[in-house]
Every structure is written in structure tokens, then in C-alpha cells.
Coordinates of C-alpha atoms in Angstrom, one line a residue:
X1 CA 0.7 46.1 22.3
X2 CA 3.8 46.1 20.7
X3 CA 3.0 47.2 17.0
X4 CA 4.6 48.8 14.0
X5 CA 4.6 52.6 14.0
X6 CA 1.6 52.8 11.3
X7 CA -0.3 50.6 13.4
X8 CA 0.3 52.2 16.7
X9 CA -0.6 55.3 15.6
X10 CA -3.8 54.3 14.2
X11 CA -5.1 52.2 17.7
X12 CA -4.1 55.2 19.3
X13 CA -6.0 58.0 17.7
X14 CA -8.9 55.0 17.7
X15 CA -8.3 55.3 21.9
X16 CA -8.6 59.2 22.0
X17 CA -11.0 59.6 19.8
X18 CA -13.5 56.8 22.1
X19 CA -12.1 59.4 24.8
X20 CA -13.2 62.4 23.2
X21 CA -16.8 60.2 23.0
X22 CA -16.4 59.5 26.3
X23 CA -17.5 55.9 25.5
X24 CA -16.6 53.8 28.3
X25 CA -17.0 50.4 26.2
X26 CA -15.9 49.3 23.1
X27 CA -13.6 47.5 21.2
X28 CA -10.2 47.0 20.2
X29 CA -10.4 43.7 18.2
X30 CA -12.9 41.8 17.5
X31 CA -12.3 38.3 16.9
X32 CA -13.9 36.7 13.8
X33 CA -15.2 33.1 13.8
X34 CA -16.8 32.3 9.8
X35 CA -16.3 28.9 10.6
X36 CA -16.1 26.0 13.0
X37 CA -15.0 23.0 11.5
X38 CA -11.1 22.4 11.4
X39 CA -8.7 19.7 9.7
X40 CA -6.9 18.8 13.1
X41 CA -8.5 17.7 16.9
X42 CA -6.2 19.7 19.4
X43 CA -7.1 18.3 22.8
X44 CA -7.3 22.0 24.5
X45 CA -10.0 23.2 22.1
X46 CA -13.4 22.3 22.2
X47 CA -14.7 24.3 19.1
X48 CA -14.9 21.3 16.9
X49 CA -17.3 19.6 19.4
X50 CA -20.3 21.6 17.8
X51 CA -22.4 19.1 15.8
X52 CA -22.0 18.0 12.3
X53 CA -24.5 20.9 11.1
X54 CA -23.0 23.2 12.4
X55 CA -19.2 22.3 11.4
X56 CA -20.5 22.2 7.8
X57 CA -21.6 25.7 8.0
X58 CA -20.0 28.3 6.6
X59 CA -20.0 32.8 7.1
X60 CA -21.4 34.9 4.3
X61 CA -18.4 37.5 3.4
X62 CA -21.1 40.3 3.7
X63 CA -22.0 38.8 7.1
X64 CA -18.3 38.7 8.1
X65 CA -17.2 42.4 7.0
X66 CA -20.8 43.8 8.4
X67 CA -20.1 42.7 11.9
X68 CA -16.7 43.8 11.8
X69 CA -17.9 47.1 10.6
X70 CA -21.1 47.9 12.8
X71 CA -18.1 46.9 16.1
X72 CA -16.1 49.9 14.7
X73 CA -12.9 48.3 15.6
X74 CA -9.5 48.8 14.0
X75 CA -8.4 45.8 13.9
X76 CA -9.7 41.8 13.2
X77 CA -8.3 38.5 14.0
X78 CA -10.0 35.7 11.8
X79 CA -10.4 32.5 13.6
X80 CA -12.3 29.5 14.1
X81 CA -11.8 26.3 13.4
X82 CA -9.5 26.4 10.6
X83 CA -10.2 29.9 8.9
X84 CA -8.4 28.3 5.6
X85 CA -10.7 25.8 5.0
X86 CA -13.5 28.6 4.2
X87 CA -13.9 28.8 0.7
X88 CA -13.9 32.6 0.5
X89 CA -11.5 33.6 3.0
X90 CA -9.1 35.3 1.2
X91 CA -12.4 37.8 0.4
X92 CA -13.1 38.6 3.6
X93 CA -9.6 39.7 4.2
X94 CA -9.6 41.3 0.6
X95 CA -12.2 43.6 1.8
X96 CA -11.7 44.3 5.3
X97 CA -7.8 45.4 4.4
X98 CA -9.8 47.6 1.8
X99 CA -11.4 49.3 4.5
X100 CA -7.8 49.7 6.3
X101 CA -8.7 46.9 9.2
X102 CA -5.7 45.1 10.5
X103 CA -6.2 41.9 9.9
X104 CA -4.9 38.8 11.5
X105 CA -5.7 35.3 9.9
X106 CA -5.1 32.9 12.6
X107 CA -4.1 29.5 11.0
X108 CA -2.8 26.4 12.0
X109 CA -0.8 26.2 8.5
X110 CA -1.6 23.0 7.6
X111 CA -2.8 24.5 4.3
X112 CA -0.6 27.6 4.6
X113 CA 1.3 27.0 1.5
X114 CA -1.4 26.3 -0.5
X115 CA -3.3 29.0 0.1
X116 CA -0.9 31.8 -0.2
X117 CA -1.8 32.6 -3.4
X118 CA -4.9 33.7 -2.8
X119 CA -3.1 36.7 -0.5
X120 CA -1.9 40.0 -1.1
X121 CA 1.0 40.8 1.1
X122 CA -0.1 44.4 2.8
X123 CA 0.9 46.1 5.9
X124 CA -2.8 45.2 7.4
X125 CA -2.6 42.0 7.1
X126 CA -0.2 39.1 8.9
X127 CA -1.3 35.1 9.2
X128 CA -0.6 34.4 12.7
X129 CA 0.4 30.8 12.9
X130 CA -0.3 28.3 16.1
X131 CA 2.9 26.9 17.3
X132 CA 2.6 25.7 20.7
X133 CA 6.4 23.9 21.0
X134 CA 8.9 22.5 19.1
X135 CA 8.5 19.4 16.8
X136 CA 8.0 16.7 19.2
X137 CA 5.5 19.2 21.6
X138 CA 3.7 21.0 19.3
X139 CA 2.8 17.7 17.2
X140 CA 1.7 16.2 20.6
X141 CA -0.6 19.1 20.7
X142 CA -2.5 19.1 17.6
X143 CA -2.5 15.2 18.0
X144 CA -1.2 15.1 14.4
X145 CA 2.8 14.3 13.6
X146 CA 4.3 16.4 10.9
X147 CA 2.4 19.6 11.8
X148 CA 5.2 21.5 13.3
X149 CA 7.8 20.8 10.2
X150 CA 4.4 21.9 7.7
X151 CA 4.2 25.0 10.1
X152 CA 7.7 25.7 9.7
X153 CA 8.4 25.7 5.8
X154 CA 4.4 27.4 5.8
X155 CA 6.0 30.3 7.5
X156 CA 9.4 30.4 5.7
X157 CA 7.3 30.4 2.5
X158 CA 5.2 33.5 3.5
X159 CA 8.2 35.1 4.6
X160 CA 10.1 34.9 1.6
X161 CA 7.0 36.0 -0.3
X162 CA 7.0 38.8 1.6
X163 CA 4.0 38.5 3.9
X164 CA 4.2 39.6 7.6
X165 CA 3.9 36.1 9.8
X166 CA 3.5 36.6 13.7
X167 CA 2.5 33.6 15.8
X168 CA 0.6 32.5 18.7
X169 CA 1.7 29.9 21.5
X170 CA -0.1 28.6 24.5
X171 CA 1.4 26.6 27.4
X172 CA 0.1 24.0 29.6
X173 CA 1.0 23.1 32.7
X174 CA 3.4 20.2 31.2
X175 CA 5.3 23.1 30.1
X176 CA 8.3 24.4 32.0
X177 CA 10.4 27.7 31.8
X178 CA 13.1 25.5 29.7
X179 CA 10.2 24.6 26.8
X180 CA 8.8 28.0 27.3
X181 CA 12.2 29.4 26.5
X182 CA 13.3 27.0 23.6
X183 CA 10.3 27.7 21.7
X184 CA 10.8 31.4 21.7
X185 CA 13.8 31.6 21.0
X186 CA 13.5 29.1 18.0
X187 CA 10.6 31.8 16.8
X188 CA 12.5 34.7 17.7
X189 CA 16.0 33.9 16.5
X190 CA 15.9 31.1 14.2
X191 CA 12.4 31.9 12.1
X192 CA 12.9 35.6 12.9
X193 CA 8.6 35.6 12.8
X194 CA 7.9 39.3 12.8
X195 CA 5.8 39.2 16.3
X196 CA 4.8 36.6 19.5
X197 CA 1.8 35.9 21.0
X198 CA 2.1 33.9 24.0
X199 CA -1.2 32.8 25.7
X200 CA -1.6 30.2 29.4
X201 CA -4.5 27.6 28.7
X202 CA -7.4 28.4 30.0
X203 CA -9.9 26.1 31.1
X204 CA -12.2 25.9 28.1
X205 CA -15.3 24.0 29.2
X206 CA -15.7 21.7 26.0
X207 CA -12.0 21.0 25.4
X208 CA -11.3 17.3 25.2
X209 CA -8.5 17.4 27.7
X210 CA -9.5 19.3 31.1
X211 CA -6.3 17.5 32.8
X212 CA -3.2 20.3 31.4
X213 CA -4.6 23.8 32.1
X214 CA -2.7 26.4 34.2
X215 CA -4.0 27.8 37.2
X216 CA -2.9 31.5 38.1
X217 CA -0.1 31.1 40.6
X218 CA 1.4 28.3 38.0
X219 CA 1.1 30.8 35.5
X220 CA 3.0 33.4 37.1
X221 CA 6.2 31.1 38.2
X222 CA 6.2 29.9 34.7
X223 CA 6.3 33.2 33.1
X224 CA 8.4 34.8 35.9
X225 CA 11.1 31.8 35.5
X226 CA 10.9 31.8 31.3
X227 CA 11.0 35.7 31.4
X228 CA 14.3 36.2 33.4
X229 CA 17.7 36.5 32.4
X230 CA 16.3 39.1 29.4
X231 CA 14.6 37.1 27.6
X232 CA 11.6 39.3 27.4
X233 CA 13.0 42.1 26.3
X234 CA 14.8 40.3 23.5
X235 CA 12.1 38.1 22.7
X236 CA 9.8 40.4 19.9
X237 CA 6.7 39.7 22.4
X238 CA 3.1 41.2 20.8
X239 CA 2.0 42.7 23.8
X240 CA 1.8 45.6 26.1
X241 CA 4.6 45.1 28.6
X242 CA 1.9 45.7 31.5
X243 CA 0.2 42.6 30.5
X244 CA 3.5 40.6 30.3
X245 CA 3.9 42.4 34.0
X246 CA 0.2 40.7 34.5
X247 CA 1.6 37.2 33.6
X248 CA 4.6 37.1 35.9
X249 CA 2.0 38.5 39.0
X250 CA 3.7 42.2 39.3
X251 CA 0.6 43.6 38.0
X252 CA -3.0 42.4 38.0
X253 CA -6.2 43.8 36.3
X254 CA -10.1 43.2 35.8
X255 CA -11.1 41.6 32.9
X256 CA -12.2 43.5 29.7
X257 CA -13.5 41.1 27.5
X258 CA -16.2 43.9 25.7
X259 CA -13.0 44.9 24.2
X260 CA -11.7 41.6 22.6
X261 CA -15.7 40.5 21.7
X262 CA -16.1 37.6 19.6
X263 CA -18.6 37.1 16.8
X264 CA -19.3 33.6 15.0
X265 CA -22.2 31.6 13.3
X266 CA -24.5 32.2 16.3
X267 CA -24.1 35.8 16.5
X268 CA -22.1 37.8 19.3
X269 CA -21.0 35.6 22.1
X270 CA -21.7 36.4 26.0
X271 CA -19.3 37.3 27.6
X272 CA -16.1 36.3 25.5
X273 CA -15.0 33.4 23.2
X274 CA -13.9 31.1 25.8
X275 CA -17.1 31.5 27.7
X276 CA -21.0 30.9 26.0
X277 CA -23.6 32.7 27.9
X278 CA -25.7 33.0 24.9
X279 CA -25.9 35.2 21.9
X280 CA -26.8 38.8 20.9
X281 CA -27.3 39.5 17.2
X282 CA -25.4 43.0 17.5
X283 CA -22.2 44.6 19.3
X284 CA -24.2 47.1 21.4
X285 CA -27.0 44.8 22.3
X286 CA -23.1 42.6 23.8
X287 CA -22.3 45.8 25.5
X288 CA -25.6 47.3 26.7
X289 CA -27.4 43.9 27.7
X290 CA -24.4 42.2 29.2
X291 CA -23.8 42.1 33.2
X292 CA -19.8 42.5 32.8
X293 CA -19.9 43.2 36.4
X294 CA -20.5 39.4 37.6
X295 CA -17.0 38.2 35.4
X296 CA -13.9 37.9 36.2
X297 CA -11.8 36.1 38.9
X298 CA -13.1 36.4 42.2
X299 CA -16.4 36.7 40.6
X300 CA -17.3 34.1 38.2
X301 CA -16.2 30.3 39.6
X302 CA -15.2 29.5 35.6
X303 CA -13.0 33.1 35.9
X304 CA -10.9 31.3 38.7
X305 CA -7.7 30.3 36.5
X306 CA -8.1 32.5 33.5
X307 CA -4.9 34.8 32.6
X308 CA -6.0 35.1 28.8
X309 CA -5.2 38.0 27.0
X310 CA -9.2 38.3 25.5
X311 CA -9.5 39.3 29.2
X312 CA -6.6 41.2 30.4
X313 CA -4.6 42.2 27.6
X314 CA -7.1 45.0 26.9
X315 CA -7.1 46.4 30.5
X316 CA -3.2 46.5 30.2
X317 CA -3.3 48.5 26.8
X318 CA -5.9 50.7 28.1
X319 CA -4.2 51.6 31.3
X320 CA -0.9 51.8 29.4
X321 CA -2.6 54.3 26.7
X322 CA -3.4 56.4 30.6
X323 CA -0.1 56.9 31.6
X324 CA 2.5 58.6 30.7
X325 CA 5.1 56.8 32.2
X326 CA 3.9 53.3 31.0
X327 CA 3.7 54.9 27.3
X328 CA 7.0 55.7 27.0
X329 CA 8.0 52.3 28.6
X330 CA 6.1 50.6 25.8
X331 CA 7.6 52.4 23.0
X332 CA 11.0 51.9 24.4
X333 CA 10.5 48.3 24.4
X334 CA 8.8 48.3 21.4
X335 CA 12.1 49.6 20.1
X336 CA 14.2 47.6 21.8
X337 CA 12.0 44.7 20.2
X338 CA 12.1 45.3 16.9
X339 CA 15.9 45.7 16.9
X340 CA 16.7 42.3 18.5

């Protein structure tokens, strides 16, 4: 992934060291859920469909920072529902950056400015905001106008307080190349965020609206098309070029999702967070217990359309991290990245 030096360092020494172990499962991120409930209704995310109960529920920090802890994994991204609205979330990230986890505190930044008190800016931690278009798309999104302009003066605000802001898109197939393109380069050139995350919808079972989600070869022209003309190398893109290689259909990988495990209310979730197969109360009963073998496309019918990068993004770091060739192509571009 493209990372700062600090942080690239440390995922790779994490990597040889699970060598040297010869552990051939474990993970690179784990992706926190201390909460459910949310203060918008986004039609392509079904996690506020739980029941009342369960929305109203709430992560103990020791709970939180335990899981985190018994995965072993370097870095965290905090999700949910809205990860703002928990009432002690600025302790969880207190003490995971303590013990020297990245953190990411994924956010739709609706409370953003609020909040940022409560923060300490370090070189662990970044919020990574959801913006999945400009004004007119991205409130269309979250079903909510004024989001996007909130969103925008949210991340200005963190920036000038000196906080590192990276964000986090995903496109539908009522996107084209041309929205693709003016979205990231608004990010890119005009917020200067510090890093991009760009994701295709997958088809997530309980999501309100099953109509808009991207199916594999759609995927591929519409990253091949928005990519072109050197956009992605300009663009400062947070991810291993292999997997942006994955999107436009030069490469393709199996599914990983042990590395990018998810852990929420219920426990560890079977086989990743777009998926429910049930729940394990720890990491290596996930990895030990789990039949990864039957996921995946070509495998699992629900697998068909899925490009996410909870699935593939790990493969492509982990076969980038066993070449030569392709790590030397990562840090070049990683370079080239940070300079544009």
C-alpha cells in the first residue's frame, strides 16, 4: 500500500517477521466495528438494518483494544456505523496509538468538527473520511443534502489542525470514468487529502439499494477508462499498485479476507465484513475454524461481483512484499505519489 516511510517499514518487518514464523494466515488490519448505529441511511449499506437493540449498543474500550491486540495486527481501521457517535472513541484510539497501532477512524464527518478536540494529531493516526462524489453525487449517496460541503470544511479543519485526513470513495455503476475522475482530482488537487482509497460496490446483502452495484467486467472498464491518461500515477492512491492492476483486469488474485478480518458487537465475523457466516469469539478460532477454501469468485455465488479491497487488496500487498521487481515498483510510485 502506498504508505509513509515509518509506516512502511513497520508492515514490512510485521510481513518477514510472519515469514520467519512461517504463519501462513494472519492479519494486516483488522477492521473495528464498536458500533452499529449511524446518523445518516446510505442506500449501499445495510449495517443500520440491525434491530433497535442492537444499534443502541455500544463496545467496551477494553473489549475494543483486546481484540485488536490478541489479532496482533499493525494497523486498525475503526468503523461501523458512525464510529463518532461512540461516546469513548477518542479512547480507543488514545490507547491503541499508545501501543504504536495505526489507526484509521473511518467517519462520515458529519460530526468531524466537533469532535476534533477530543484528538491528538500523531503519525498513527488519520480519520479517513467517506466521500463518494462531488456535492450533488455524494449527497445523493448518503440521502442527506449538505453532507458533502460538512465533509469538506470537516477535512480542511483537521488539516489545518494538523491531523493526517485520507479518504475513502466507492463507485456504483451510475458512475462513469468522467465522475470517477472529477472526484479525485477535486481530493487530490484541490483538498490535497494526504491519501485515496477507492473501493467498487459490492453487493452487500442487506443494503437498501441492490439496483447500483458493479459487476467485475464494469469494474475493470471503469477503472481502466478513469485510470488512463496518468491519472493514477498522479492521483496519491492508498494502495499497492498490483491491486489498482487488479481493478483495471491486468492482474487478478484469490481473495484473502483472514487478512483484512473484521470484529464487531457479535464477535469475529465469518468470512469478512461484507459477508455473515456467523461468529467466532477469537481471531484464531476465524482462522483455524473457517473453510476459506469455498470463498471467493468462482467459488462462492455471493463472491461473483466482488472486487473489494477486504478481499484482494491483501493478496496484492502480499505478492508485492514477494517480489522484487513489484517492490521496487511500489516504492517508486509511492514516490512519485507523494510528490504530485
Amino acid at each position: 500500500m502506498a504508505m509513509p516511510l515509518r509506516q512502511t517499514i513497520r508492515v514490512g518487518t510485521y510481513l518477514f517477521e510472519q515469514k520467519l514464523r512461517r504463519r501462513e494466515k494472519f492479519p494486516l488490519i483488522v477492521e473495528l466495528e464498536p458500533l452499529y448505529a449511524c446518523n445518516l441511511k446510505c442506500e449501499g449499506c445495510g449495517k443500520i438494518q440491525h434491530p433497535a437493540g442492537v444499534l443502541k449498543q455500544r463496545m467496551p474500550v477494553a473489549q475494543a483494544v483486546g481484540a485488536v491486540l490478541e489479532s496482533g495486527a499493525p494497523m486498525v481501521s475503526i468503523a461501523g456505523g458512525e464510529p463518532l457517535m461512540h461516546p469513548q472513541i477518542d479512547e480507543i484510539v488514545r490507547q491503541l496509538v499508545a501501543r504504536r497501532k495505526y489507526v484509521f477512524l473511518c467517519t462520515n464527518a458529519v460530526l468531524l468538527r466537533k469532535k476534533l478536540e477530543k484528538f491528538t494529531p500523531s503519525s498513527y493516526f488519520a480519520f479517513a473520511v467517506h466521500i463518494d462524489g462531488l456535492r450533488e453525487r455524494h449527497d445523493e449517496s448518503v440521502a442527506k443534502e449538505g453532507v458533502f460541503d460538512e465533509a469538506v470544511e470537516a477535512i480542511k479543519e483537521a488539516k489545518r489542525r494538523g491531523f493526517r485526513v485520507t479518504t475513502n470513495s466507492t463507485f456504483f455503476n451510475t458512475d462513469t470514468p468522467q465522475t470517477v475522475v472529477e472526484v479525485l482530482n477535486y481530493l487530490n488537487d484541490d483538498l490535497r487529502v494526504d491519501e485515496m482509497m477507492i473501493s467498487p460496490a459490492y453487493a452487500y446483502e442487506k443494503a437498501p439499494d441492490q439496483e447500483h452495484f458493479l459487476g467485475v467486467e464494469q469494474t475493470r472498464e471503469l477503472f481502466r477508462k478513469a485510470f488512463a491518461g496518468g491519472n493514477r500515477k498522479r492521483w496519491r492512491l492508498n494502495h499497492s499498485p498490483l491491486f489498482l492492476d487488479f481493478l483495471e483486469g491486468k492482474a487478478d488474485f484469490p481473495c484473502t479476507a483472514w487478512a483484512i478480518p473484521n470484529y464487531s458487537l457479535f464477535g469475529w465475523q465469518r468470512p469478512c465484513y461484507l459477508m455473515s457466516d456467523g461468529y467466532v469469539p477469537s481471531y484464531r478460532e476465524l482462522v483455524e475454524e473457517t473453510d476459506w477454501e469455498k470463498y471467493g469468485r468462482g467459488k462462492d455465488p455471493r463472491c461473483a461481483n466482488c472486487m473489494a479491497h477486504c478481499g484482494y487488496e491483501p493478496t496484492a500487498v502480499l505478492a508485492t512484499m514477494g517480489s522484487l521487481k513489484e517492490s521496487l515498483r511500489a516504492a517508486r510510485e509511492s514516490v512519485s505519489g507523494s510528490r504530485s
